[in-house]
Amino acid sequence: MEKTVYMNDLTLGEMRERLAEAGEKPFRAAQIYEWLHVKNADTYEAMTNLPKSLRERLATEMPLRTLAIEEVRESAVDGTRKYLFRLADGQFIESVLMRYHHGNSVCISSQVGCRMGCRFCASTLGGLVRNLSSGEMLGQVYAIERDTGERVSNVVIMGMGEPLDNYDQVVRFLRMISDDKGHNISERNLTLSTCGLVPGIRRLAEEKLMINLALSLHAPNDERRRQIMPVANAYSLDQIFEALRGYYEANHRRLTFEYSLIAGVNDTDECARELAARVRGMNCLINLIPVNPVRENDFRAPQGPHVAAFKKKLENYGINVTIRREMGRDIEGACGQLRKRYTETVHV
Ligand code: SAH
């Protein structure tokens, strides 16, 4: 049986080909593309400049892969909105809208579940279920814009999943969301976060995309990193940093290192010293994130003053550091937590 082609996974060029093959006029592609990627339509019905017969035909032959809002929670503290989406096959994913002074940023998922196994992370607890398609990634941004009526200016791929473990669809997503005939979000406003899949970082460097790269570092040496991130058994920090330097050579975007602070695991003075030594001389920012407690593990964040002291130590070594503003802690902001609780209590 032929695999279903979903219209919202296709580039404009692919749409033209498909429509031509189906005996339709190729100029219809530009109309549909605009409806989907500029006007955020999520049904053919809405595409009022297409003949009704064509809309009906497309709905059966090249359907749209849509996602539905299952639940939204808004933080009373900072206006952050966390979305639980139900996909066409009944799976759930999460996305988060964060409202900053400089604009709205959406954190999207790239997979249902994850197979990286980071010990502090809720997304990985049930393993990987499946990859998301580019259309399902775009759909998260568009659905949030439809829901709020507000434009999204930044997208970070930092939700559920490891984006470089779903390389082709993620790169397709990046090209489509930045397409000037589509949603046209500048590549500079897109960020991909990875736990450090070296071959993926190398490939990404060759794509010549001006997107920002973030590395989930979380430990200053391999030994400590292996205790919390199984991926550290596959790639050493030396290998990862070599790949990161290659990425920087290719597009000169400042690198971000995410460092989730876990009490007694990676928050000692020695860790700060080693961390500073590792990144010294690089054009980078360290983003400290007090670890979000997850029910299934017993990792805890250090006390506030200790986090501030860790930051100060890094600054004394001349490193750029920020402490991630905790967005939406009151709405289970940590990735995977809402889906996990939801699938457990509502459906199992
Ligand atoms: N797989 C990618 C992107 C998804 S995770 C990656 O590893 O970068 C997004 C970020 O949240 C990562 O830095 C991840 O390590 C971090 N994270 C996951 N669970 C967390 C938790 N409970 N507390 C704080 N940060 C967490």
mmCIF file of C-alpha atoms and ligand atoms in Angstrom:
data_model
loop_
_atom_site.group_PDB
_atom_site.id
_atom_site.type_symbol
_atom_site.label_atom_id
_atom_site.label_comp_id
_atom_site.label_asym_id
_atom_site.label_seq_id
_atom_site.Cartn_x
_atom_site.Cartn_y
_atom_site.Cartn_z
ATOM 1 C CA MET A 1 0.000 0.000 0.000
ATOM 2 C CA GLU A 2 1.283 3.431 -0.825
ATOM 3 C CA LYS A 3 2.213 5.602 2.112
ATOM 4 C CA THR A 4 -0.137 8.504 2.750
ATOM 5 C CA VAL A 5 1.310 11.840 1.722
ATOM 6 C CA TYR A 6 0.344 14.637 4.043
ATOM 7 C CA MET A 7 0.142 17.995 2.332
ATOM 8 C CA ASN A 8 1.501 19.948 5.278
ATOM 9 C CA ASP A 9 4.729 17.929 5.310
ATOM 10 C CA LEU A 10 5.585 19.059 1.764
ATOM 11 C CA THR A 11 7.742 21.896 0.503
ATOM 12 C CA LEU A 12 6.300 24.211 -2.128
ATOM 13 C CA GLY A 13 8.264 22.448 -4.874
ATOM 14 C CA GLU A 14 7.040 19.021 -3.750
ATOM 15 C CA MET A 15 3.473 20.305 -3.622
ATOM 16 C CA ARG A 16 3.713 21.511 -7.198
ATOM 17 C CA GLU A 17 4.944 18.110 -8.333
ATOM 18 C CA ARG A 18 2.252 16.235 -6.468
ATOM 19 C CA LEU A 19 -0.504 18.429 -7.823
ATOM 20 C CA ALA A 20 0.842 18.183 -11.354
ATOM 21 C CA GLU A 21 0.966 14.379 -11.040
ATOM 22 C CA ALA A 22 -2.634 14.444 -9.863
ATOM 23 C CA GLY A 23 -3.580 16.441 -12.955
ATOM 24 C CA GLU A 24 -4.266 19.650 -11.037
ATOM 25 C CA LYS A 25 -2.959 23.070 -11.937
ATOM 26 C CA PRO A 26 0.471 23.679 -10.398
ATOM 27 C CA PHE A 27 -0.409 27.266 -9.394
ATOM 28 C CA ARG A 28 -2.772 25.786 -6.824
ATOM 29 C CA ALA A 29 0.339 24.785 -4.871
ATOM 30 C CA ALA A 30 1.238 28.395 -4.091
ATOM 31 C CA GLN A 31 -2.308 29.036 -2.911
ATOM 32 C CA ILE A 32 -2.369 26.013 -0.637
ATOM 33 C CA TYR A 33 1.132 26.710 0.639
ATOM 34 C CA GLU A 34 0.106 30.227 1.579
ATOM 35 C CA TRP A 35 -3.009 28.999 3.356
ATOM 36 C CA LEU A 36 -1.020 26.479 5.353
ATOM 37 C CA HIS A 37 2.185 28.345 6.108
ATOM 38 C CA VAL A 38 1.242 32.022 6.072
ATOM 39 C CA LYS A 39 -2.410 32.038 7.041
ATOM 40 C CA ASN A 40 -2.224 29.100 9.471
ATOM 41 C CA ALA A 41 -5.200 27.263 7.971
ATOM 42 C CA ASP A 42 -5.607 23.739 9.284
ATOM 43 C CA THR A 43 -8.454 22.541 7.079
ATOM 44 C CA TYR A 44 -9.013 22.513 3.329
ATOM 45 C CA GLU A 45 -12.460 23.944 4.000
ATOM 46 C CA ALA A 46 -10.862 27.212 5.045
ATOM 47 C CA MET A 47 -9.113 27.570 1.663
ATOM 48 C CA THR A 48 -11.902 29.527 0.087
ATOM 49 C CA ASN A 49 -10.131 30.422 -3.151
ATOM 50 C CA LEU A 50 -9.909 26.737 -4.136
ATOM 51 C CA PRO A 51 -12.813 25.108 -5.944
ATOM 52 C CA LYS A 52 -14.927 23.011 -3.615
ATOM 53 C CA SER A 53 -14.298 19.890 -5.694
ATOM 54 C CA LEU A 54 -10.549 20.297 -5.335
ATOM 55 C CA ARG A 55 -10.822 20.817 -1.590
ATOM 56 C CA GLU A 56 -12.841 17.638 -1.274
ATOM 57 C CA ARG A 57 -10.454 15.665 -3.441
ATOM 58 C CA LEU A 58 -7.393 16.832 -1.514
ATOM 59 C CA ALA A 59 -9.002 16.085 1.841
ATOM 60 C CA THR A 60 -9.165 12.410 0.890
ATOM 61 C CA GLU A 61 -6.102 12.050 -1.332
ATOM 62 C CA MET A 62 -3.547 14.335 0.333
ATOM 63 C CA PRO A 63 -4.889 14.961 3.818
ATOM 64 C CA LEU A 64 -3.518 17.365 6.371
ATOM 65 C CA ARG A 65 -1.814 15.917 9.403
ATOM 66 C CA THR A 66 -3.285 18.078 12.127
ATOM 67 C CA LEU A 67 -2.883 18.222 15.855
ATOM 68 C CA ALA A 68 -5.506 19.136 18.397
ATOM 69 C CA ILE A 69 -5.114 21.029 21.629
ATOM 70 C CA GLU A 70 -5.923 18.573 24.405
ATOM 71 C CA GLU A 71 -5.103 20.796 27.341
ATOM 72 C CA VAL A 72 -3.570 24.224 27.963
ATOM 73 C CA ARG A 73 -2.192 25.497 31.221
ATOM 74 C CA GLU A 74 -1.225 29.078 31.758
ATOM 75 C CA SER A 75 1.207 30.069 34.457
ATOM 76 C CA ALA A 76 -0.212 32.580 36.897
ATOM 77 C CA VAL A 77 3.354 33.764 37.491
ATOM 78 C CA ASP A 78 4.655 34.688 34.037
ATOM 79 C CA GLY A 79 2.010 33.993 31.383
ATOM 80 C CA THR A 80 3.846 30.945 30.047
ATOM 81 C CA ARG A 81 1.409 28.596 28.333
ATOM 82 C CA LYS A 82 2.002 24.891 28.179
ATOM 83 C CA TYR A 83 0.173 22.947 25.496
ATOM 84 C CA LEU A 84 -0.594 19.275 25.404
ATOM 85 C CA PHE A 85 -1.364 18.284 21.812
ATOM 86 C CA ARG A 86 -3.069 15.146 20.613
ATOM 87 C CA LEU A 87 -1.649 13.919 17.304
ATOM 88 C CA ALA A 88 -3.696 12.242 14.588
ATOM 89 C CA ASP A 89 -2.643 8.785 15.817
ATOM 90 C CA GLY A 90 -3.615 9.532 19.419
ATOM 91 C CA GLN A 91 -0.104 10.235 20.700
ATOM 92 C CA PHE A 92 0.572 13.254 22.900
ATOM 93 C CA ILE A 93 3.296 15.872 22.734
ATOM 94 C CA GLU A 94 4.014 19.083 24.603
ATOM 95 C CA SER A 95 4.958 22.581 23.490
ATOM 96 C CA VAL A 96 5.507 25.701 25.536
ATOM 97 C CA LEU A 97 4.845 29.331 24.690
ATOM 98 C CA MET A 98 7.058 31.773 26.550
ATOM 99 C CA ARG A 99 6.325 35.465 26.418
ATOM 100 C CA TYR A 100 9.367 37.683 26.581
ATOM 101 C CA HIS A 101 9.801 41.417 26.077
ATOM 102 C CA HIS A 102 11.493 40.747 22.739
ATOM 103 C CA GLY A 103 8.645 38.565 21.481
ATOM 104 C CA ASN A 104 7.006 35.193 21.769
ATOM 105 C CA SER A 105 9.111 32.095 21.789
ATOM 106 C CA VAL A 106 7.792 28.582 21.309
ATOM 107 C CA CYS A 107 9.577 25.482 22.519
ATOM 108 C CA ILE A 108 8.582 22.546 20.311
ATOM 109 C CA SER A 109 8.929 18.779 20.540
ATOM 110 C CA SER A 110 10.745 16.847 17.831
ATOM 111 C CA GLN A 111 9.784 13.294 18.839
ATOM 112 C CA VAL A 112 7.119 11.471 20.810
ATOM 113 C CA GLY A 113 9.225 10.335 23.765
ATOM 114 C CA CYS A 114 12.986 10.086 23.495
ATOM 115 C CA ARG A 115 15.604 7.353 23.581
ATOM 116 C CA MET A 116 18.538 9.312 24.973
ATOM 117 C CA GLY A 117 17.840 8.284 28.565
ATOM 118 C CA CYS A 118 19.063 11.395 30.433
ATOM 119 C CA ARG A 119 18.412 10.495 34.040
ATOM 120 C CA PHE A 120 16.902 13.816 35.140
ATOM 121 C CA CYS A 121 14.495 14.102 32.201
ATOM 122 C CA ALA A 122 10.833 13.062 32.171
ATOM 123 C CA SER A 123 10.542 12.844 28.363
ATOM 124 C CA THR A 124 12.695 9.795 28.134
ATOM 125 C CA LEU A 125 10.982 7.663 30.786
ATOM 126 C CA GLY A 126 8.855 5.675 28.336
ATOM 127 C CA GLY A 127 11.506 5.568 25.596
ATOM 128 C CA LEU A 128 11.008 6.679 22.013
ATOM 129 C CA VAL A 129 7.557 6.154 20.510
ATOM 130 C CA ARG A 130 8.110 7.781 17.118
ATOM 131 C CA ASN A 131 9.579 10.711 15.240
ATOM 132 C CA LEU A 132 7.484 13.760 14.436
ATOM 133 C CA SER A 133 7.133 14.870 10.829
ATOM 134 C CA SER A 134 8.079 18.384 9.736
ATOM 135 C CA GLY A 135 4.362 19.178 9.441
ATOM 136 C CA GLU A 136 3.760 18.118 13.027
ATOM 137 C CA MET A 137 6.582 20.379 14.174
ATOM 138 C CA LEU A 138 5.259 23.317 12.142
ATOM 139 C CA GLY A 139 1.789 22.507 13.421
ATOM 140 C CA GLN A 140 2.834 23.186 17.022
ATOM 141 C CA VAL A 141 3.873 26.744 16.163
ATOM 142 C CA TYR A 142 0.834 27.420 13.991
ATOM 143 C CA ALA A 143 -1.650 25.987 16.495
ATOM 144 C CA ILE A 144 -0.235 28.191 19.242
ATOM 145 C CA GLU A 145 -0.508 31.254 17.010
ATOM 146 C CA ARG A 146 -4.094 30.372 16.169
ATOM 147 C CA ASP A 147 -4.910 29.840 19.817
ATOM 148 C CA THR A 148 -3.406 33.090 21.102
ATOM 149 C CA GLY A 149 -3.754 35.315 18.049
ATOM 150 C CA GLU A 150 -0.152 36.346 18.749
ATOM 151 C CA ARG A 151 2.762 36.021 16.352
ATOM 152 C CA VAL A 152 5.652 33.748 17.307
ATOM 153 C CA SER A 153 9.070 35.223 16.585
ATOM 154 C CA ASN A 154 11.414 32.569 17.990
ATOM 155 C CA VAL A 155 11.367 28.794 17.952
ATOM 156 C CA VAL A 156 13.552 26.562 20.080
ATOM 157 C CA ILE A 157 13.662 22.810 19.494
ATOM 158 C CA MET A 158 14.043 22.011 23.174
ATOM 159 C CA GLY A 159 10.867 20.139 23.960
ATOM 160 C CA MET A 160 10.439 16.430 24.014
ATOM 161 C CA GLY A 161 12.857 14.382 21.930
ATOM 162 C CA GLU A 162 16.379 14.624 20.560
ATOM 163 C CA PRO A 163 16.219 16.649 17.332
ATOM 164 C CA LEU A 164 19.396 15.205 15.840
ATOM 165 C CA ASP A 165 17.918 11.724 16.300
ATOM 166 C CA ASN A 166 15.195 12.843 13.838
ATOM 167 C CA TYR A 167 17.606 14.658 11.582
ATOM 168 C CA ASP A 168 15.858 14.766 8.203
ATOM 169 C CA GLN A 169 12.478 15.927 9.453
ATOM 170 C CA VAL A 170 14.051 18.490 11.770
ATOM 171 C CA VAL A 171 16.144 20.036 8.990
ATOM 172 C CA ARG A 172 13.098 20.051 6.732
ATOM 173 C CA PHE A 173 11.208 21.849 9.518
ATOM 174 C CA LEU A 174 13.982 24.429 9.884
ATOM 175 C CA ARG A 175 14.014 25.143 6.155
ATOM 176 C CA MET A 176 10.238 25.377 5.945
ATOM 177 C CA ILE A 177 9.671 27.626 8.954
ATOM 178 C CA SER A 178 12.332 30.041 7.702
ATOM 179 C CA ASP A 179 11.118 29.952 4.089
ATOM 180 C CA ASP A 180 10.335 33.490 2.932
ATOM 181 C CA LYS A 181 7.314 32.186 1.052
ATOM 182 C CA GLY A 182 6.174 30.434 4.200
ATOM 183 C CA HIS A 183 6.172 31.452 7.842
ATOM 184 C CA ASN A 184 9.422 33.352 7.316
ATOM 185 C CA ILE A 185 10.924 33.191 10.794
ATOM 186 C CA SER A 186 14.558 34.228 10.476
ATOM 187 C CA GLU A 187 17.076 31.407 10.827
ATOM 188 C CA ARG A 188 18.769 33.529 13.479
ATOM 189 C CA ASN A 189 15.660 33.188 15.611
ATOM 190 C CA LEU A 190 15.732 29.391 15.526
ATOM 191 C CA THR A 191 17.617 27.268 18.055
ATOM 192 C CA LEU A 192 18.275 23.557 18.088
ATOM 193 C CA SER A 193 19.270 21.910 21.351
ATOM 194 C CA THR A 194 21.097 18.589 21.342
ATOM 195 C CA CYS A 195 22.523 16.254 23.942
ATOM 196 C CA GLY A 196 25.558 15.902 21.671
ATOM 197 C CA LEU A 197 25.104 13.518 18.729
ATOM 198 C CA VAL A 198 28.400 14.201 16.995
ATOM 199 C CA PRO A 199 27.587 12.993 13.453
ATOM 200 C CA GLY A 200 24.413 15.107 13.525
ATOM 201 C CA ILE A 201 26.293 18.231 14.620
ATOM 202 C CA ARG A 202 28.779 17.687 11.784
ATOM 203 C CA ARG A 203 26.025 17.256 9.210
ATOM 204 C CA LEU A 204 24.196 20.302 10.506
ATOM 205 C CA ALA A 205 27.336 22.399 10.026
ATOM 206 C CA GLU A 206 27.191 21.526 6.325
ATOM 207 C CA GLU A 207 23.571 22.623 5.898
ATOM 208 C CA LYS A 208 24.646 26.267 5.966
ATOM 209 C CA LEU A 209 21.752 27.248 8.160
ATOM 210 C CA MET A 210 22.315 30.299 10.362
ATOM 211 C CA ILE A 211 20.496 28.709 13.279
ATOM 212 C CA ASN A 212 21.686 28.736 16.878
ATOM 213 C CA LEU A 213 23.003 25.575 18.434
ATOM 214 C CA ALA A 214 22.675 24.698 22.104
ATOM 215 C CA LEU A 215 24.464 21.784 23.723
ATOM 216 C CA SER A 216 23.048 20.109 26.797
ATOM 217 C CA LEU A 217 26.324 19.821 28.638
ATOM 218 C CA HIS A 218 25.292 19.318 32.281
ATOM 219 C CA ALA A 219 28.720 18.107 33.420
ATOM 220 C CA PRO A 220 32.277 19.376 32.947
ATOM 221 C CA ASN A 221 33.910 15.972 32.300
ATOM 222 C CA ASP A 222 33.049 12.644 30.704
ATOM 223 C CA GLU A 223 33.026 10.660 33.916
ATOM 224 C CA ARG A 224 30.447 12.823 35.616
ATOM 225 C CA ARG A 225 28.471 13.221 32.415
ATOM 226 C CA ARG A 226 28.175 9.455 31.993
ATOM 227 C CA GLN A 227 26.492 9.268 35.385
ATOM 228 C CA ILE A 228 23.553 11.359 34.198
ATOM 229 C CA MET A 229 23.603 11.104 30.379
ATOM 230 C CA PRO A 230 24.003 7.699 28.690
ATOM 231 C CA VAL A 231 24.886 9.476 25.412
ATOM 232 C CA ALA A 232 28.218 10.344 27.051
ATOM 233 C CA ASN A 233 29.171 6.687 26.573
ATOM 234 C CA ALA A 234 28.908 7.123 22.823
ATOM 235 C CA TYR A 235 30.676 10.478 22.396
ATOM 236 C CA SER A 236 33.333 12.085 24.543
ATOM 237 C CA LEU A 237 33.299 15.781 25.330
ATOM 238 C CA ASP A 238 36.486 16.179 23.280
ATOM 239 C CA GLN A 239 34.680 14.772 20.235
ATOM 240 C CA ILE A 240 31.611 16.910 20.892
ATOM 241 C CA PHE A 241 33.644 20.090 21.312
ATOM 242 C CA GLU A 242 35.529 19.411 18.118
ATOM 243 C CA ALA A 243 32.210 19.107 16.275
ATOM 244 C CA LEU A 244 30.974 22.315 17.943
ATOM 245 C CA ARG A 245 34.063 24.193 16.792
ATOM 246 C CA GLY A 246 33.336 22.956 13.271
ATOM 247 C CA TYR A 247 29.792 24.253 13.584
ATOM 248 C CA TYR A 248 31.066 27.616 14.781
ATOM 249 C CA GLU A 249 33.503 27.798 11.862
ATOM 250 C CA ALA A 250 30.588 27.255 9.489
ATOM 251 C CA ASN A 251 28.232 29.984 10.695
ATOM 252 C CA HIS A 252 29.800 31.922 13.579
ATOM 253 C CA ARG A 253 26.694 31.783 15.729
ATOM 254 C CA ARG A 254 27.397 32.033 19.449
ATOM 255 C CA LEU A 255 27.021 28.625 21.099
ATOM 256 C CA THR A 256 24.892 28.039 24.157
ATOM 257 C CA PHE A 257 25.712 25.444 26.774
ATOM 258 C CA GLU A 258 22.852 24.326 28.918
ATOM 259 C CA TYR A 259 23.843 23.246 32.363
ATOM 260 C CA SER A 260 21.113 21.888 34.619
ATOM 261 C CA LEU A 261 22.355 22.316 38.157
ATOM 262 C CA ILE A 262 21.743 19.255 40.315
ATOM 263 C CA ALA A 263 22.584 19.404 44.012
ATOM 264 C CA GLY A 264 25.574 17.249 44.894
ATOM 265 C CA VAL A 265 26.014 16.018 41.300
ATOM 266 C CA ASN A 266 27.452 18.852 39.195
ATOM 267 C CA ASP A 267 27.419 21.955 41.391
ATOM 268 C CA THR A 268 30.765 21.886 43.210
ATOM 269 C CA ASP A 269 33.512 24.530 43.005
ATOM 270 C CA GLU A 270 35.618 21.996 41.155
ATOM 271 C CA CYS A 271 32.845 21.569 38.569
ATOM 272 C CA ALA A 272 32.720 25.341 38.019
ATOM 273 C CA ARG A 273 36.482 25.477 37.562
ATOM 274 C CA GLU A 274 36.530 22.564 35.123
ATOM 275 C CA LEU A 275 33.538 23.910 33.243
ATOM 276 C CA ALA A 276 35.177 27.304 32.817
ATOM 277 C CA ALA A 277 38.387 25.705 31.585
ATOM 278 C CA ARG A 278 36.479 23.658 29.042
ATOM 279 C CA VAL A 279 34.695 26.559 27.380
ATOM 280 C CA ARG A 280 37.364 29.222 27.811
ATOM 281 C CA GLY A 281 38.105 31.090 24.603
ATOM 282 C CA MET A 282 34.868 30.032 22.907
ATOM 283 C CA ASN A 283 32.191 32.518 21.849
ATOM 284 C CA CYS A 284 29.542 31.041 24.096
ATOM 285 C CA LEU A 285 26.987 31.487 26.816
ATOM 286 C CA ILE A 286 26.375 29.116 29.686
ATOM 287 C CA ASN A 287 22.742 28.845 30.620
ATOM 288 C CA LEU A 288 22.331 27.538 34.148
ATOM 289 C CA ILE A 289 19.034 25.799 34.795
ATOM 290 C CA PRO A 290 18.241 24.714 38.356
ATOM 291 C CA VAL A 291 17.045 21.172 37.661
ATOM 292 C CA ASN A 292 13.294 20.800 37.585
ATOM 293 C CA PRO A 293 12.248 18.102 40.005
ATOM 294 C CA VAL A 294 10.635 15.111 38.318
ATOM 295 C CA ARG A 295 8.611 12.697 40.385
ATOM 296 C CA GLU A 296 10.357 9.598 39.013
ATOM 297 C CA ASN A 297 13.846 10.603 40.180
ATOM 298 C CA ASP A 298 15.323 12.202 43.233
ATOM 299 C CA PHE A 299 17.455 14.912 41.667
ATOM 300 C CA ARG A 300 17.087 18.241 43.382
ATOM 301 C CA ALA A 301 18.176 21.751 42.490
ATOM 302 C CA PRO A 302 20.718 23.500 44.699
ATOM 303 C CA GLN A 303 19.448 26.338 46.904
ATOM 304 C CA GLY A 304 19.095 29.756 45.251
ATOM 305 C CA PRO A 305 22.192 31.285 46.877
ATOM 306 C CA HIS A 306 24.270 28.295 45.780
ATOM 307 C CA VAL A 307 23.092 28.729 42.179
ATOM 308 C CA ALA A 308 24.046 32.412 42.348
ATOM 309 C CA ALA A 309 27.454 31.516 43.787
ATOM 310 C CA PHE A 310 28.060 28.970 40.996
ATOM 311 C CA LYS A 311 27.241 31.651 38.465
ATOM 312 C CA LYS A 312 29.591 34.118 40.160
ATOM 313 C CA LYS A 313 32.429 31.605 40.081
ATOM 314 C CA LEU A 314 32.037 31.124 36.345
ATOM 315 C CA GLU A 315 31.907 34.880 35.828
ATOM 316 C CA ASN A 316 35.109 35.277 37.779
ATOM 317 C CA TYR A 317 36.721 33.013 35.181
ATOM 318 C CA GLY A 318 35.478 35.415 32.495
ATOM 319 C CA ILE A 319 32.600 33.264 31.190
ATOM 320 C CA ASN A 320 29.206 34.624 30.009
ATOM 321 C CA VAL A 321 26.530 33.062 32.192
ATOM 322 C CA THR A 322 22.809 33.452 32.678
ATOM 323 C CA ILE A 323 20.468 31.702 35.036
ATOM 324 C CA ARG A 324 17.461 30.543 33.052
ATOM 325 C CA ARG A 325 14.458 32.378 34.296
ATOM 326 C CA GLU A 326 12.214 29.644 35.570
ATOM 327 C CA MET A 327 9.201 29.797 33.336
ATOM 328 C CA GLY A 328 6.047 28.070 34.311
ATOM 329 C CA ARG A 329 7.217 25.970 37.215
ATOM 330 C CA ASP A 330 3.664 26.065 38.526
ATOM 331 C CA ILE A 331 2.433 24.328 35.366
ATOM 332 C CA GLU A 332 4.924 21.439 35.225
ATOM 333 C CA GLY A 333 7.258 23.280 32.879
ATOM 334 C CA ALA A 334 9.900 20.546 32.629
ATOM 335 C CA CYS A 335 9.754 18.653 29.376
ATOM 336 C CA GLY A 336 7.677 15.567 29.331
ATOM 337 C CA GLN A 337 6.108 16.015 32.734
ATOM 338 C CA LEU A 338 2.652 16.979 31.596
ATOM 339 C CA ARG A 339 2.443 14.252 28.957
ATOM 340 C CA LYS A 340 3.725 11.703 31.426
ATOM 341 C CA ARG A 341 1.193 12.579 34.068
ATOM 342 C CA TYR A 342 -1.547 12.820 31.496
ATOM 343 C CA THR A 343 -0.960 9.469 29.843
ATOM 344 C CA GLU A 344 -0.671 7.806 33.244
ATOM 345 C CA THR A 345 -3.693 9.187 34.969
ATOM 346 C CA VAL A 346 -6.113 9.691 32.117
ATOM 347 C CA HIS A 347 -5.476 6.888 29.684
ATOM 348 C CA VAL A 348 -3.789 4.002 31.444
HETATM 349 N N1 SAH B 1 17.276 16.405 23.477
HETATM 350 C C1 SAH B 1 17.633 17.787 23.410
HETATM 351 C C2 SAH B 1 16.473 18.748 23.585
HETATM 352 C C3 SAH B 1 15.398 18.456 24.582
HETATM 353 S S1 SAH B 1 15.668 18.709 26.305
HETATM 354 C C4 SAH B 1 18.726 18.099 24.374
HETATM 355 O O1 SAH B 1 19.153 17.214 25.092
HETATM 356 O O2 SAH B 1 19.215 19.216 24.367
HETATM 357 C C5 SAH B 1 15.779 20.446 26.567
HETATM 358 C C6 SAH B 1 16.699 20.796 27.719
HETATM 359 O O3 SAH B 1 16.052 20.567 28.990
HETATM 360 C C7 SAH B 1 17.971 19.978 27.728
HETATM 361 O O4 SAH B 1 19.066 20.794 28.067
HETATM 362 C C8 SAH B 1 17.675 18.983 28.814
HETATM 363 O O5 SAH B 1 18.849 18.402 29.299
HETATM 364 C C9 SAH B 1 16.937 19.829 29.821
HETATM 365 N N2 SAH B 1 16.154 19.104 30.821
HETATM 366 C C10 SAH B 1 15.476 17.951 30.700
HETATM 367 N N3 SAH B 1 14.886 17.616 31.841
HETATM 368 C C11 SAH B 1 15.170 18.578 32.720
HETATM 369 C C12 SAH B 1 14.843 18.800 34.076
HETATM 370 N N4 SAH B 1 14.114 17.931 34.769
HETATM 371 N N5 SAH B 1 15.335 19.915 34.663
HETATM 372 C C13 SAH B 1 16.084 20.799 33.967
HETATM 373 N N6 SAH B 1 16.428 20.648 32.691
HETATM 374 C C14 SAH B 1 15.994 19.534 32.066
#
